Amino acid sequence: MKIVLNGESRDVRAETLSELLKECGFSGRVATAVNEDFVPSSLRIAHKLAEGDRIEVVAPMQGG
Amino acid sequence: MKRFYGTDLPNPLMLGTAQYPSPAILEQAFRQSAAGVATVSLRREGAGGAGQTFWSMIRELGVLVLPNTAGCHTVKEAVTTAHMAREVFDTPWIKLELIGHTDSLQPDVFQLVEAARILTEDGFQVFPYTTDDLIVGERLLAAGCEVLMPWGAPIGSGRGLNNEYALRAMRAEFPDVPLVVDAGIGLPSHAAHAMELGFDAVLLNTAVARAGDPAAMAKAMALAVQAGQLAHQADPIEARDMAEASTPVIGKAFLS
């Protein structure tokens, strides 16, 4: 399935958001949004991905 | 010192974590200043997990964490970012930034009030980055904010307090609300000035991170906010136009 992960097109096997995080090697503290909507970590297992979904995975970063 | 959503700050300095020459220097700046609050952000995580390393370092500093919504231009974007920040940083605190102008980074106060209302209803404790406009301040309080953070000058400009009159008016209008000068501080004297006006804290980043010696500047800022706070509590004299001799005239020897 083709998706867009953090702005880059990817071809992935994952069918859910939690599988995607595992497949792409994310671990630790991250937050997720799909198609500009926040998806809490508790809902990632149940969140099915669809062709063309835009997924954002963010983590702590320096800020002012 | 006023409480921020029920929390006592260890001191009135809030320090940003961006733009330091290295993580080690960032850490030194926090140790030297003993700043009690660190502002942080969220960005796309790369494969290397840079965010996790940064987060470990911040946790070791033992400071309160204030995540921001920097770079957001719409209510929707800011609200989504706030939700992601709450989950990642495990805090209801959010420094709400809604940028309205590219060059000045002036807040879009109309969207700011709307986003503050939505987030407060959702249980967030909002620290709004706002202008020094009194009516906007009133609207933010009505929207549920219990802290206001007016700008001193545009972010990163280092110009100090552009409009002392407006900031004084804000202090007078909202005597019981914790007020923070956020943005525009360039020198310790600017930070001291804000505290002398009776502000409850100062939030700064660039002035320390971009100084030649960030750790030394962080310490200077900490001393300045402490001095300004003490001066405000000491009830300073009013400025006057003419001289007034401080040495008593009575008892002066007659020598001419």
PDB file of N, CA and C in Angstrom, chain B residues 105-158:
ATOM      1  N   LEU B 105       6.217  37.529  13.038  1.00  0.00           N
ATOM      2  CA  LEU B 105       5.718  36.403  13.835  1.00  0.00           C
ATOM      3  C   LEU B 105       4.685  36.861  14.869  1.00  0.00           C
ATOM      4  N   GLN B 106       3.992  37.933  14.531  1.00  0.00           N
ATOM      5  CA  GLN B 106       2.936  38.444  15.420  1.00  0.00           C
ATOM      6  C   GLN B 106       1.823  37.410  15.548  1.00  0.00           C
ATOM      7  N   PRO B 107       1.341  37.186  16.775  1.00  0.00           N
ATOM      8  CA  PRO B 107       0.250  36.225  16.932  1.00  0.00           C
ATOM      9  C   PRO B 107      -1.012  36.673  16.198  1.00  0.00           C
ATOM     10  N   ASP B 108      -1.733  35.693  15.650  1.00  0.00           N
ATOM     11  CA  ASP B 108      -3.068  35.946  15.106  1.00  0.00           C
ATOM     12  C   ASP B 108      -4.015  35.810  16.291  1.00  0.00           C
ATOM     13  N   VAL B 109      -4.344  36.928  16.902  1.00  0.00           N
ATOM     14  CA  VAL B 109      -5.063  36.879  18.182  1.00  0.00           C
ATOM     15  C   VAL B 109      -6.497  36.360  18.041  1.00  0.00           C
ATOM     16  N   PHE B 110      -7.074  36.496  16.881  1.00  0.00           N
ATOM     17  CA  PHE B 110      -8.451  36.011  16.680  1.00  0.00           C
ATOM     18  C   PHE B 110      -8.469  34.478  16.734  1.00  0.00           C
ATOM     19  N   GLN B 111      -7.549  33.884  16.004  1.00  0.00           N
ATOM     20  CA  GLN B 111      -7.446  32.419  16.034  1.00  0.00           C
ATOM     21  C   GLN B 111      -6.934  31.939  17.388  1.00  0.00           C
ATOM     22  N   LEU B 112      -6.087  32.747  18.010  1.00  0.00           N
ATOM     23  CA  LEU B 112      -5.526  32.383  19.313  1.00  0.00           C
ATOM     24  C   LEU B 112      -6.631  32.194  20.352  1.00  0.00           C
ATOM     25  N   VAL B 113      -7.566  33.138  20.393  1.00  0.00           N
ATOM     26  CA  VAL B 113      -8.666  33.072  21.360  1.00  0.00           C
ATOM     27  C   VAL B 113      -9.521  31.827  21.095  1.00  0.00           C
ATOM     28  N   GLU B 114      -9.794  31.570  19.833  1.00  0.00           N
ATOM     29  CA  GLU B 114     -10.615  30.413  19.471  1.00  0.00           C
ATOM     30  C   GLU B 114      -9.917  29.102  19.860  1.00  0.00           C
ATOM     31  N   ALA B 115      -8.635  29.003  19.549  1.00  0.00           N
ATOM     32  CA  ALA B 115      -7.894  27.774  19.892  1.00  0.00           C
ATOM     33  C   ALA B 115      -7.788  27.619  21.407  1.00  0.00           C
ATOM     34  N   ALA B 116      -7.610  28.727  22.124  1.00  0.00           N
ATOM     35  CA  ALA B 116      -7.510  28.675  23.589  1.00  0.00           C
ATOM     36  C   ALA B 116      -8.809  28.135  24.187  1.00  0.00           C
ATOM     37  N   ARG B 117      -9.935  28.567  23.629  1.00  0.00           N
ATOM     38  CA  ARG B 117     -11.241  28.105  24.119  1.00  0.00           C
ATOM     39  C   ARG B 117     -11.404  26.591  23.907  1.00  0.00           C
ATOM     40  N   ILE B 118     -11.072  26.148  22.709  1.00  0.00           N
ATOM     41  CA  ILE B 118     -11.209  24.717  22.382  1.00  0.00           C
ATOM     42  C   ILE B 118     -10.310  23.874  23.291  1.00  0.00           C
ATOM     43  N   LEU B 119      -9.079  24.316  23.465  1.00  0.00           N
ATOM     44  CA  LEU B 119      -8.123  23.523  24.247  1.00  0.00           C
ATOM     45  C   LEU B 119      -8.480  23.520  25.729  1.00  0.00           C
ATOM     46  N   THR B 120      -8.927  24.672  26.246  1.00  0.00           N
ATOM     47  CA  THR B 120      -9.314  24.730  27.660  1.00  0.00           C
ATOM     48  C   THR B 120     -10.477  23.786  27.925  1.00  0.00           C
ATOM     49  N   GLU B 121     -11.446  23.779  27.017  1.00  0.00           N
ATOM     50  CA  GLU B 121     -12.599  22.874  27.181  1.00  0.00           C
ATOM     51  C   GLU B 121     -12.162  21.419  27.167  1.00  0.00           C
ATOM     52  N   ASP B 122     -11.017  21.171  26.521  1.00  0.00           N
ATOM     53  CA  ASP B 122     -10.512  19.811  26.423  1.00  0.00           C
ATOM     54  C   ASP B 122      -9.528  19.479  27.544  1.00  0.00           C
ATOM     55  N   GLY B 123      -9.450  20.355  28.545  1.00  0.00           N
ATOM     56  CA  GLY B 123      -8.623  20.038  29.716  1.00  0.00           C
ATOM     57  C   GLY B 123      -7.194  20.544  29.669  1.00  0.00           C
ATOM     58  N   PHE B 124      -6.836  21.274  28.628  1.00  0.00           N
ATOM     59  CA  PHE B 124      -5.479  21.825  28.551  1.00  0.00           C
ATOM     60  C   PHE B 124      -5.336  23.027  29.475  1.00  0.00           C
ATOM     61  N   GLN B 125      -4.114  23.303  29.904  1.00  0.00           N
ATOM     62  CA  GLN B 125      -3.785  24.515  30.640  1.00  0.00           C
ATOM     63  C   GLN B 125      -2.940  25.375  29.708  1.00  0.00           C
ATOM     64  N   VAL B 126      -3.600  26.404  29.189  1.00  0.00           N
ATOM     65  CA  VAL B 126      -3.046  27.137  28.044  1.00  0.00           C
ATOM     66  C   VAL B 126      -2.220  28.344  28.488  1.00  0.00           C
ATOM     67  N   PHE B 127      -1.014  28.440  27.954  1.00  0.00           N
ATOM     68  CA  PHE B 127      -0.133  29.598  28.115  1.00  0.00           C
ATOM     69  C   PHE B 127      -0.107  30.317  26.759  1.00  0.00           C
ATOM     70  N   PRO B 128      -0.982  31.312  26.555  1.00  0.00           N
ATOM     71  CA  PRO B 128      -1.083  31.897  25.219  1.00  0.00           C
ATOM     72  C   PRO B 128      -0.007  32.948  24.954  1.00  0.00           C
ATOM     73  N   TYR B 129       0.716  32.760  23.853  1.00  0.00           N
ATOM     74  CA  TYR B 129       1.658  33.776  23.367  1.00  0.00           C
ATOM     75  C   TYR B 129       0.830  34.822  22.638  1.00  0.00           C
ATOM     76  N   THR B 130       0.736  36.023  23.238  1.00  0.00           N
ATOM     77  CA  THR B 130      -0.195  37.016  22.729  1.00  0.00           C
ATOM     78  C   THR B 130       0.495  38.368  22.549  1.00  0.00           C
ATOM     79  N   THR B 131      -0.266  39.345  22.119  1.00  0.00           N
ATOM     80  CA  THR B 131       0.260  40.706  22.048  1.00  0.00           C
ATOM     81  C   THR B 131      -0.030  41.387  23.387  1.00  0.00           C
ATOM     82  N   ASP B 132       0.276  42.696  23.457  1.00  0.00           N
ATOM     83  CA  ASP B 132       0.017  43.404  24.710  1.00  0.00           C
ATOM     84  C   ASP B 132      -1.353  44.091  24.704  1.00  0.00           C
ATOM     85  N   ASP B 133      -2.260  43.619  23.853  1.00  0.00           N
ATOM     86  CA  ASP B 133      -3.600  44.203  23.747  1.00  0.00           C
ATOM     87  C   ASP B 133      -4.478  43.764  24.938  1.00  0.00           C
ATOM     88  N   LEU B 134      -5.049  44.734  25.639  1.00  0.00           N
ATOM     89  CA  LEU B 134      -5.832  44.427  26.843  1.00  0.00           C
ATOM     90  C   LEU B 134      -7.107  43.657  26.536  1.00  0.00           C
ATOM     91  N   ILE B 135      -7.759  44.018  25.443  1.00  0.00           N
ATOM     92  CA  ILE B 135      -9.039  43.359  25.124  1.00  0.00           C
ATOM     93  C   ILE B 135      -8.792  41.896  24.742  1.00  0.00           C
ATOM     94  N   VAL B 136      -7.714  41.685  24.010  1.00  0.00           N
ATOM     95  CA  VAL B 136      -7.368  40.296  23.686  1.00  0.00           C
ATOM     96  C   VAL B 136      -7.082  39.529  24.975  1.00  0.00           C
ATOM     97  N   GLY B 137      -6.380  40.196  25.893  1.00  0.00           N
ATOM     98  CA  GLY B 137      -6.111  39.562  27.191  1.00  0.00           C
ATOM     99  C   GLY B 137      -7.400  39.170  27.894  1.00  0.00           C
ATOM    100  N   GLU B 138      -8.361  40.070  27.893  1.00  0.00           N
ATOM    101  CA  GLU B 138      -9.662  39.780  28.523  1.00  0.00           C
ATOM    102  C   GLU B 138     -10.335  38.587  27.864  1.00  0.00           C
ATOM    103  N   ARG B 139     -10.283  38.570  26.524  1.00  0.00           N
ATOM    104  CA  ARG B 139     -10.927  37.468  25.789  1.00  0.00           C
ATOM    105  C   ARG B 139     -10.247  36.126  26.076  1.00  0.00           C
ATOM    106  N   LEU B 140      -8.935  36.172  26.216  1.00  0.00           N
ATOM    107  CA  LEU B 140      -8.204  34.929  26.512  1.00  0.00           C
ATOM    108  C   LEU B 140      -8.577  34.415  27.907  1.00  0.00           C
ATOM    109  N   LEU B 141      -8.719  35.337  28.855  1.00  0.00           N
ATOM    110  CA  LEU B 141      -9.116  34.927  30.205  1.00  0.00           C
ATOM    111  C   LEU B 141     -10.535  34.364  30.182  1.00  0.00           C
ATOM    112  N   ALA B 142     -11.406  35.031  29.406  1.00  0.00           N
ATOM    113  CA  ALA B 142     -12.788  34.550  29.285  1.00  0.00           C
ATOM    114  C   ALA B 142     -12.828  33.175  28.623  1.00  0.00           C
ATOM    115  N   ALA B 143     -11.839  32.904  27.758  1.00  0.00           N
ATOM    116  CA  ALA B 143     -11.780  31.607  27.077  1.00  0.00           C
ATOM    117  C   ALA B 143     -11.242  30.512  28.000  1.00  0.00           C
ATOM    118  N   GLY B 144     -10.777  30.918  29.187  1.00  0.00           N
ATOM    119  CA  GLY B 144     -10.329  29.911  30.155  1.00  0.00           C
ATOM    120  C   GLY B 144      -8.855  29.959  30.504  1.00  0.00           C
ATOM    121  N   CYS B 145      -8.095  30.853  29.859  1.00  0.00           N
ATOM    122  CA  CYS B 145      -6.666  30.948  30.180  1.00  0.00           C
ATOM    123  C   CYS B 145      -6.497  31.519  31.585  1.00  0.00           C
ATOM    124  N   GLU B 146      -5.519  31.013  32.309  1.00  0.00           N
ATOM    125  CA  GLU B 146      -5.211  31.548  33.642  1.00  0.00           C
ATOM    126  C   GLU B 146      -3.821  32.161  33.688  1.00  0.00           C
ATOM    127  N   VAL B 147      -3.193  32.256  32.529  1.00  0.00           N
ATOM    128  CA  VAL B 147      -1.867  32.870  32.381  1.00  0.00           C
ATOM    129  C   VAL B 147      -1.898  33.643  31.067  1.00  0.00           C
ATOM    130  N   LEU B 148      -1.217  34.788  31.017  1.00  0.00           N
ATOM    131  CA  LEU B 148      -1.064  35.517  29.748  1.00  0.00           C
ATOM    132  C   LEU B 148       0.417  35.750  29.491  1.00  0.00           C
ATOM    133  N   MET B 149       0.805  35.585  28.216  1.00  0.00           N
ATOM    134  CA  MET B 149       2.212  35.773  27.861  1.00  0.00           C
ATOM    135  C   MET B 149       2.344  36.767  26.700  1.00  0.00           C
ATOM    136  N   PRO B 150       2.305  38.065  27.016  1.00  0.00           N
ATOM    137  CA  PRO B 150       2.461  39.062  25.957  1.00  0.00           C
ATOM    138  C   PRO B 150       3.911  39.152  25.459  1.00  0.00           C
ATOM    139  N   TRP B 151       4.042  39.525  24.197  1.00  0.00           N
ATOM    140  CA  TRP B 151       5.396  39.697  23.656  1.00  0.00           C
ATOM    141  C   TRP B 151       6.009  40.991  24.174  1.00  0.00           C
ATOM    142  N   GLY B 152       7.345  40.974  24.337  1.00  0.00           N
ATOM    143  CA  GLY B 152       8.067  42.206  24.608  1.00  0.00           C
ATOM    144  C   GLY B 152       8.396  42.857  23.280  1.00  0.00           C
ATOM    145  N   ALA B 153       8.822  42.041  22.343  1.00  0.00           N
ATOM    146  CA  ALA B 153       9.157  42.445  20.971  1.00  0.00           C
ATOM    147  C   ALA B 153       9.078  41.170  20.129  1.00  0.00           C
ATOM    148  N   PRO B 154       9.166  41.293  18.806  1.00  0.00           N
ATOM    149  CA  PRO B 154       9.073  40.084  17.978  1.00  0.00           C
ATOM    150  C   PRO B 154      10.098  38.997  18.374  1.00  0.00           C
ATOM    151  N   ILE B 155       9.676  37.747  18.207  1.00  0.00           N
ATOM    152  CA  ILE B 155      10.492  36.586  18.570  1.00  0.00           C
ATOM    153  C   ILE B 155      11.887  36.699  17.939  1.00  0.00           C
ATOM    154  N   GLY B 156      12.901  36.528  18.745  1.00  0.00           N
ATOM    155  CA  GLY B 156      14.272  36.500  18.243  1.00  0.00           C
ATOM    156  C   GLY B 156      14.863  37.853  17.911  1.00  0.00           C
ATOM    157  N   SER B 157      14.085  38.937  18.113  1.00  0.00           N
ATOM    158  CA  SER B 157      14.579  40.260  17.706  1.00  0.00           C
ATOM    159  C   SER B 157      15.529  40.868  18.736  1.00  0.00           C
ATOM    160  N   GLY B 158      15.406  40.482  19.981  1.00  0.00           N
ATOM    161  CA  GLY B 158      16.304  41.011  21.010  1.00  0.00           C
ATOM    162  C   GLY B 158      16.136  42.492  21.277  1.00  0.00           C
TER     163      GLY B 158
END
